[in-house]
C-alpha cells in the first residue's frame, strides 16, 4: 500500500506539473467554504485534503480496491480518530477543572 500510495502521489504531482491535472478546488474555495461553515461539500466529496485522492476510474479493479483501503485508512486515522482524541482531551480538561474557563478552537479538516 505504501508503494502504491507513493507511486500514485508521484503520478499526480507529475500530472499537475505537466498541466494535465488540476486540483478540484483552490485555496480561495477553501477559505470561502470555511467562512460559510461548509467544508463538507468541497473537501469530503473530493478527498481528505491532507493526502492525494488515489481513487479514480482509470485504475484497474485491484488497484482501485487498494486506493479505497488507503483512503479509508487516512479518513479513519487523520479525521475520525483525531476527533475522538481531541474530544476526550476536552472532556477531561472540563471535568478536571470545572471552575475554570476554556476556549477551544478546532480546524475545519
MMTF fields as JSON, N, C-alpha, C and O atoms, coordinates in Angstrom:
{
  "mmtfVersion": "1.0.0",
  "mmtfProducer": "UNKNOWN",
  "numBonds": 435,
  "numAtoms": 436,
  "numGroups": 109,
  "numChains": 1,
  "numModels": 1,
  "chainsPerModel": [1],
  "groupsPerChain": [109],
  "chainIdList": ["A"],
  "bondAtomList": [4, 2, 8, 6, 12, 10, 16, 14, 20, 18, 24, 22, 28, 26, 32, 30, 36, 34, 40, 38, 44, 42, 48, 46, 52, 50, 56, 54, 60, 58, 64, 62, 68, 66, 72, 70, 76, 74, 80, 78, 84, 82, 88, 86, 92, 90, 96, 94, 100, 98, 104, 102, 108, 106, 112, 110, 116, 114, 120, 118, 124, 122, 128, 126, 132, 130, 136, 134, 140, 138, 144, 142, 148, 146, 152, 150, 156, 154, 160, 158, 164, 162, 168, 166, 172, 170, 176, 174, 180, 178, 184, 182, 188, 186, 192, 190, 196, 194, 200, 198, 204, 202, 208, 206, 212, 210, 216, 214, 220, 218, 224, 222, 228, 226, 232, 230, 236, 234, 240, 238, 244, 242, 248, 246, 252, 250, 256, 254, 260, 258, 264, 262, 268, 266, 272, 270, 276, 274, 280, 278, 284, 282, 288, 286, 292, 290, 296, 294, 300, 298, 304, 302, 308, 306, 312, 310, 316, 314, 320, 318, 324, 322, 328, 326, 332, 330, 336, 334, 340, 338, 344, 342, 348, 346, 352, 350, 356, 354, 360, 358, 364, 362, 368, 366, 372, 370, 376, 374, 380, 378, 384, 382, 388, 386, 392, 390, 396, 394, 400, 398, 404, 402, 408, 406, 412, 410, 416, 414, 420, 418, 424, 422, 428, 426, 432, 430],
  "bondOrderList": [1, 1, 1, 1, 1, 1, 1, 1, 1, 1, 1, 1, 1, 1, 1, 1, 1, 1, 1, 1, 1, 1, 1, 1, 1, 1, 1, 1, 1, 1, 1, 1, 1, 1, 1, 1, 1, 1, 1, 1, 1, 1, 1, 1, 1, 1, 1, 1, 1, 1, 1, 1, 1, 1, 1, 1, 1, 1, 1, 1, 1, 1, 1, 1, 1, 1, 1, 1, 1, 1, 1, 1, 1, 1, 1, 1, 1, 1, 1, 1, 1, 1, 1, 1, 1, 1, 1, 1, 1, 1, 1, 1, 1, 1, 1, 1, 1, 1, 1, 1, 1, 1, 1, 1, 1, 1, 1, 1],
  "groupList": [{"groupName": "UNK", "atomNameList": ["N", "CA", "C", "O"], "elementList": ["N", "C", "C", "O"], "formalChargeList": [0, 0, 0, 0], "bondAtomList": [1, 0, 2, 1, 3, 2], "bondOrderList": [1, 1, 2], "singleLetterCode": "X", "chemCompType": "L-PEPTIDE LINKING"}],
  "groupTypeList": [0, 0, 0, 0, 0, 0, 0, 0, 0, 0, 0, 0, 0, 0, 0, 0, 0, 0, 0, 0, 0, 0, 0, 0, 0, 0, 0, 0, 0, 0, 0, 0, 0, 0, 0, 0, 0, 0, 0, 0, 0, 0, 0, 0, 0, 0, 0, 0, 0, 0, 0, 0, 0, 0, 0, 0, 0, 0, 0, 0, 0, 0, 0, 0, 0, 0, 0, 0, 0, 0, 0, 0, 0, 0, 0, 0, 0, 0, 0, 0, 0, 0, 0, 0, 0, 0, 0, 0, 0, 0, 0, 0, 0, 0, 0, 0, 0, 0, 0, 0, 0, 0, 0, 0, 0, 0, 0, 0, 0],
  "groupIdList": [1, 2, 3, 4, 5, 6, 7, 8, 9, 10, 11, 12, 13, 14, 15, 16, 17, 18, 19, 20, 21, 22, 23, 24, 25, 26, 27, 28, 29, 30, 31, 32, 33, 34, 35, 36, 37, 38, 39, 40, 41, 42, 43, 44, 45, 46, 47, 48, 49, 50, 51, 52, 53, 54, 55, 56, 57, 58, 59, 60, 61, 62, 63, 64, 65, 66, 67, 68, 69, 70, 71, 72, 73, 74, 75, 76, 77, 78, 79, 80, 81, 82, 83, 84, 85, 86, 87, 88, 89, 90, 91, 92, 93, 94, 95, 96, 97, 98, 99, 100, 101, 102, 103, 104, 105, 106, 107, 108, 109],
  "secStructList": [7, 2, 2, 2, 2, 2, 2, 2, 2, 2, 2, 2, 2, 2, 2, 2, 2, 2, 6, 1, 7, 7, 7, 1, 1, 7, 2, 2, 2, 2, 2, 2, 2, 2, 2, 6, 6, 7, 7, 0, 0, 0, 0, 0, 6, 6, 7, 7, 1, 1, 1, 7, 7, 7, 7, 7, 6, 6, 1, 7, 2, 2, 2, 2, 2, 2, 2, 2, 2, 2, 2, 2, 2, 2, 2, 0, 0, 0, 0, 0, 2, 2, 2, 2, 2, 2, 2, 2, 2, 2, 2, 2, 2, 2, 2, 2, 6, 6, 6, 1, 7, 7, 7, 7, 7, 7, 7, 7, 7],
  "xCoordList": [0.816, 0.0, 0.865, 0.525, 1.982, 2.866, 3.458, 3.485, 3.932, 4.496, 3.428, 3.697, 2.222, 1.116, 0.839, 0.705, 0.753, 0.463, 1.558, 1.267, 2.812, 3.916, 3.875, 4.051, 3.644, 3.561, 2.417, 2.591, 1.254, 0.101, 0.355, -0.032, 1.0, 1.327, 2.274, 2.077, 3.298, 4.243, 3.562, 3.81, 2.701, 1.97, 1.089, 1.017, 0.425, -0.443, 0.377, -0.029, 1.524, 2.379, 2.931, 3.018, 3.302, 3.788, 2.684, 2.943, 1.473, 0.333, 0.044, -0.248, 0.124, -0.07, 0.974, 0.653, 2.221, 3.318, 3.175, 3.494, 2.696, 2.538, 1.282, 1.106, 0.419, -0.8, -1.94, -2.968, -1.79, -2.855, -3.829, -4.803, -3.574, -4.454, -4.54, -3.539, -5.743, -5.909, -6.61, -7.484, -6.224, -6.861, -8.305, -8.542, -9.272, -10.679, -11.14, -12.28, -10.276, -10.642, -9.392, -8.287, -9.57, -8.458, -8.418, -9.331, -7.356, -7.249, -8.392, -8.938, -8.748, -9.858, -11.164, -11.974, -11.371, -12.556, -12.586, -13.625, -11.44, -11.361, -11.708, -12.457, -11.165, -11.424, -12.907, -13.51, -13.492, -14.905, -15.782, -16.666, -15.55, -16.355, -16.109, -17.033, -14.867, -14.564, -15.347, -15.961, -15.322, -16.036, -17.54, -18.202, -18.064, -19.505, -19.827, -20.994, -18.805, -19.028, -19.46, -20.197, -19.016, -19.493, -18.335, -18.283, -17.415, -16.307, -16.68, -16.012, -17.719, -18.035, -18.305, -17.954, -18.917, -19.253, -18.023, -18.044, -16.968, -15.797, -14.688, -13.998, -14.508, -13.418, -13.8, -13.163, -14.823, -15.118, -15.684, -15.705, -16.14, -16.575, -15.408, -15.561, -14.249, -13.067, -12.026, -11.688, -11.521, -10.519, -10.362, -11.11, -9.389, -9.208, -8.33, -8.08, -7.877, -7.073, -5.639, -4.748, -5.384, -4.015, -3.26, -2.029, -3.993, -3.376, -3.998, -5.138, -3.269, -3.833, -5.029, -5.141, -5.903, -7.031, -6.558, -6.311, -6.432, -5.907, -6.979, -6.66, -8.241, -9.318, -9.709, -10.142, -9.554, -10.05, -10.458, -10.033, -11.27, -11.886, -10.897, -11.211, -9.717, -8.773, -7.942, -7.219, -8.033, -7.256, -7.861, -9.081, -7.012, -7.539, -8.261, -8.0, -9.157, -10.003, -9.194, -9.55, -8.111, -7.345, -6.653, -6.497, -6.24, -5.63, -6.687, -6.402, -7.899, -8.987, -9.32, -9.616, -9.268, -9.507, -8.421, -8.719, -7.173, -6.063, -6.257, -6.058, -6.642, -6.867, -7.982, -7.873, -9.045, -10.154, -9.717, -10.13, -8.89, -8.387, -7.521, -7.625, -6.671, -5.804, -6.651, -6.421, -7.624, -8.497, -9.234, -9.322, -9.756, -10.475, -9.546, -9.935, -8.325, -7.343, -7.046, -7.054, -6.781, -6.465, -7.631, -7.424, -8.845, -10.006, -10.139, -10.396, -9.96, -10.082, -9.018, -9.323, -7.761, -6.645, -6.542, -6.333, -6.686, -6.438, -7.647, -7.5, -8.821, -10.004, -10.739, -10.817, -11.274, -12.148, -11.424, -11.902, -10.282, -9.554, -9.004, -8.99, -8.551, -8.071, -9.187, -8.973, -10.386, -11.522, -11.872, -12.191, -11.814, -12.092, -11.062, -11.426, -9.773, -8.724, -8.932, -8.825, -9.229, -9.457, -10.678, -10.65, -11.734, -12.943, -12.673, -13.147, -11.906, -11.551, -10.735, -10.963, -9.784, -8.941, -9.763, -9.567, -10.68, -11.547, -12.398, -12.492, -13.021, -13.868, -13.068, -13.538, -11.866, -11.021, -10.666, -10.735, -10.286, -9.954, -11.149, -11.01, -12.31, -13.512, -13.877, -14.314, -13.701, -14.027, -12.993, -13.348, -11.716, -10.66, -10.677, -10.244, -11.176, -11.168, -12.556, -12.72, -13.549, -14.925, -15.127, -16.085, -14.253, -14.409, -13.605, -13.634, -12.9, -12.029, -12.732, -13.546, -12.418, -12.943, -11.946, -10.734, -12.457, -11.608, -12.093, -13.267, -11.175, -11.508, -10.86, -9.646, -11.652, -11.139, -11.375, -12.468, -10.381, -10.509, -10.136, -9.135, -10.934, -10.708, -10.646, -11.385, -9.751, -9.657, -10.79, -11.47, -10.981, -12.09, -11.81, -12.746, -10.549, -10.219, -10.473, -10.25],
  "yCoordList": [-1.19, 0.0, 1.261, 2.254, 1.212, 2.373, 2.648, 3.794, 1.597, 1.757, 2.286, 3.187, 1.726, 2.185, 3.667, 4.441, 4.069, 5.457, 6.396, 7.475, 5.986, 6.818, 6.959, 8.056, 5.853, 5.91, 6.803, 7.607, 6.671, 7.492, 8.964, 9.833, 9.246, 10.629, 11.223, 12.352, 10.472, 10.954, 11.172, 12.18, 10.237, 10.395, 11.639, 12.386, 11.853, 13.023, 14.317, 15.276, 14.347, 15.537, 15.797, 16.948, 14.738, 14.894, 15.436, 16.278, 14.967, 15.454, 16.921, 17.705, 17.29, 18.695, 19.577, 20.627, 19.142, 19.918, 20.047, 21.091, 18.987, 18.995, 19.754, 20.059, 20.05, 20.783, 19.908, 20.428, 18.596, 17.694, 17.332, 16.617, 17.816, 17.565, 18.844, 19.529, 19.159, 20.324, 19.918, 19.05, 20.55, 20.313, 20.809, 21.888, 20.041, 20.397, 21.634, 22.067, 22.206, 23.412, 24.232, 23.693, 25.522, 26.434, 26.807, 26.49, 27.477, 27.978, 28.948, 28.962, 29.754, 30.689, 29.938, 30.361, 28.82, 27.989, 27.501, 27.544, 27.037, 26.537, 27.64, 27.41, 28.83, 29.949, 30.308, 30.524, 30.37, 30.728, 29.702, 30.074, 28.428, 27.38, 27.308, 27.038, 27.548, 27.57, 28.692, 28.486, 29.872, 31.025, 30.765, 31.245, 30.015, 29.699, 28.475, 28.121, 27.836, 26.643, 25.449, 24.595, 25.371, 24.33, 23.652, 23.661, 23.07, 22.385, 21.005, 20.48, 20.404, 19.038, 18.938, 17.935, 19.948, 19.868, 19.927, 19.381, 20.565, 20.681, 19.708, 19.185, 19.462, 18.589, 17.129, 16.351, 16.742, 15.331, 14.706, 13.481, 15.502, 14.945, 14.731, 14.069, 15.281, 15.096, 14.221, 13.15, 14.668, 13.896, 14.498, 15.399, 14.003, 14.476, 15.706, 16.216, 16.173, 17.374, 17.225, 17.886, 16.383, 16.192, 15.213, 15.196, 14.411, 13.38, 13.402, 13.839, 12.94, 12.896, 11.946, 11.011, 12.194, 11.312, 10.218, 10.495, 9.004, 7.915, 7.212, 6.476, 7.424, 6.692, 7.405, 8.558, 6.714, 7.254, 6.116, 4.974, 6.437, 5.425, 4.75, 3.702, 5.324, 4.739, 3.614, 2.927, 3.419, 2.359, 0.992, 0.855, -0.012, -1.383, -1.743, -1.135, -2.715, -3.063, -3.328, -2.824, -4.11, -4.434, -3.198, -3.096, -2.266, -1.032, -0.1, 0.644, -0.129, 0.682, 0.236, 1.059, -1.075, -1.611, -1.122, -0.704, -1.17, -0.668, 0.814, 1.247, 1.592, 3.024, 3.267, 4.165, 2.488, 2.646, 2.291, 2.947, 1.266, 0.886, 1.999, 2.307, 2.596, 3.68, 4.894, 5.505, 5.243, 6.375, 6.162, 7.074, 4.971, 4.648, 4.765, 5.306, 4.26, 4.329, 5.786, 6.143, 6.634, 8.037, 8.752, 9.513, 8.521, 9.165, 8.742, 9.565, 7.451, 6.938, 7.538, 8.003, 7.528, 7.979, 9.497, 10.038, 10.187, 11.625, 12.459, 13.629, 11.883, 12.672, 12.084, 12.718, 10.889, 10.346, 10.063, 10.463, 9.383, 9.095, 10.371, 10.511, 11.3, 12.574, 13.308, 13.853, 13.319, 13.988, 13.332, 14.022, 12.011, 11.307, 11.672, 11.904, 11.722, 12.094, 13.517, 13.773, 14.436, 15.821, 15.904, 16.61, 15.197, 15.205, 14.704, 15.287, 13.615, 13.079, 14.085, 14.267, 14.739, 15.72, 16.902, 17.368, 17.386, 18.492, 18.069, 18.79, 16.892, 16.378, 16.241, 16.639, 15.682, 15.513, 16.857, 17.009, 17.829, 19.158, 19.786, 20.35, 19.689, 20.277, 19.585, 20.24, 18.268, 17.537, 17.783, 17.86, 17.906, 18.126, 19.543, 19.765, 20.493, 21.901, 22.517, 23.371, 22.093, 22.567, 24.06, 24.644, 24.678, 26.099, 27.001, 28.224, 26.411, 27.167, 27.416, 26.603, 28.531, 28.827, 28.364, 28.45, 27.882, 27.415, 27.988, 28.323, 28.094, 28.42, 27.337, 27.142, 26.639, 25.602, 26.015, 26.464, 25.872, 26.174, 24.92, 24.267, 24.593, 23.386, 23.758, 24.62, 23.091, 23.312, 22.638, 21.761, 23.045, 22.528, 21.136, 20.386, 20.779, 19.481, 18.361, 17.201],
  "zCoordList": [0.0, 0.0, 0.0, -0.643, 0.724, 0.769, -0.613, -1.062, -1.286, -2.623, -3.584, -4.379, -3.51, -4.349, -4.098, -5.046, -2.817, -2.471, -2.97, -3.486, -2.816, -3.305, -4.826, -5.356, -5.52, -6.982, -7.445, -8.361, -6.825, -7.205, -6.906, -7.687, -5.782, -5.434, -6.467, -6.916, -6.844, -7.854, -9.194, -9.856, -9.605, -10.862, -10.829, -11.805, -9.704, -9.575, -9.636, -10.294, -8.956, -8.979, -10.376, -10.805, -11.084, -12.461, -13.361, -14.22, -13.173, -13.962, -13.652, -14.556, -12.379, -12.002, -12.67, -13.228, -12.607, -13.173, -14.684, -15.253, -15.338, -16.793, -17.228, -18.408, -16.268, -16.596, -17.071, -17.503, -17.005, -17.46, -16.348, -16.585, -15.142, -13.994, -13.178, -12.972, -12.716, -11.867, -10.581, -10.587, -9.48, -8.198, -8.308, -8.851, -7.801, -7.988, -7.212, -7.374, -6.377, -5.638, -5.375, -5.316, -5.22, -4.972, -3.491, -2.728, -3.111, -1.746, -1.454, -0.351, -2.448, -2.274, -2.02, -1.195, -2.73, -2.491, -1.046, -0.386, -0.566, 0.807, 1.805, 2.755, 1.589, 2.504, 2.488, 3.539, 1.293, 1.182, 1.892, 2.664, 1.644, 2.271, 3.773, 4.541, 4.198, 5.625, 6.3, 7.347, 5.702, 6.254, 6.348, 7.268, 5.409, 5.397, 6.26, 6.421, 6.81, 7.625, 6.802, 7.295, 5.554, 4.643, 3.928, 2.698, 4.667, 4.013, 3.513, 2.622, 4.051, 3.658, 2.167, 1.546, 1.585, 0.173, -0.719, -1.822, -0.277, -1.135, -0.75, -1.625, 0.534, 0.967, 0.909, 0.197, 1.64, 1.783, 0.522, 0.408, -0.42, -1.681, -2.634, -3.661, -2.306, -3.159, -2.485, -2.989, -1.356, -0.628, 0.76, 1.139, 1.52, 2.872, 2.956, 4.048, 1.863, 1.698, 2.187, 1.653, 3.179, 3.636, 2.739, 2.727, 1.999, 1.176, -0.206, -0.362, -1.213, -2.553, -2.622, -1.828, -3.563, -3.797, -4.756, -5.929, -4.281, -5.093, -5.905, -6.838, -5.569, -6.221, -7.513, -7.49, -8.633, -9.898, -10.814, -10.64, -11.771, -12.625, -13.572, -14.135, -13.757, -14.701, -14.095, -14.816, -12.797, -12.147, -12.437, -12.532, -12.577, -12.664, -11.362, -10.324, -11.409, -10.258, -8.99, -7.924, -9.079, -7.874, -7.292, -6.075, -8.142, -7.64, -7.061, -6.123, -7.602, -7.059, -5.64, -4.774, -5.409, -4.063, -3.113, -1.994, -3.548, -2.73, -2.43, -1.295, -3.437, -3.248, -2.242, -1.407, -2.306, -1.36, 0.055, 1.011, 0.199, 1.522, 2.11, 3.297, 1.284, 1.746, 2.13, 3.174, 1.297, 1.59, 2.909, 3.731, 3.105, 4.335, 5.542, 6.576, 5.411, 6.489, 6.852, 8.03, 5.84, 6.107, 6.777, 7.722, 6.305, 6.919, 8.38, 9.259, 8.62, 9.986, 10.894, 11.991, 10.434, 11.266, 11.362, 12.448, 10.229, 10.209, 10.605, 10.958, 10.554, 10.883, 12.076, 13.129, 11.926, 12.964, 14.276, 15.338, 14.223, 15.47, 16.096, 17.319, 15.259, 15.772, 16.505, 17.588, 15.907, 16.552, 17.879, 18.848, 17.932, 19.182, 20.255, 21.408, 19.878, 20.833, 21.346, 22.545, 20.434, 20.859, 21.774, 22.782, 21.431, 22.252, 23.655, 24.63, 23.765, 25.09, 25.884, 27.08, 25.226, 25.919, 26.42, 27.543, 25.589, 26.001, 27.189, 28.182, 27.083, 28.166, 29.459, 30.525, 29.369, 30.558, 31.194, 32.414, 30.363, 30.898, 31.602, 32.688, 30.99, 31.591, 32.901, 33.847, 32.962, 34.186, 35.281, 36.458, 34.907, 35.891, 36.466, 37.597, 35.686, 36.107, 35.89, 35.019, 36.671, 36.439, 36.696, 36.189, 37.463, 37.771, 36.837, 36.978, 35.9, 35.007, 33.669, 33.231, 33.032, 31.696, 30.646, 30.845, 29.546, 28.452, 27.139, 26.982, 26.205, 24.827, 23.972, 24.033, 23.184, 22.297, 20.856, 20.512, 20.024, 18.605, 17.823, 18.122, 16.836, 16.032, 14.566, 14.091, 13.861, 12.43, 11.676, 12.208, 10.462, 9.66, 9.113, 8.835, 8.955, 8.35, 9.29, 8.944]
}
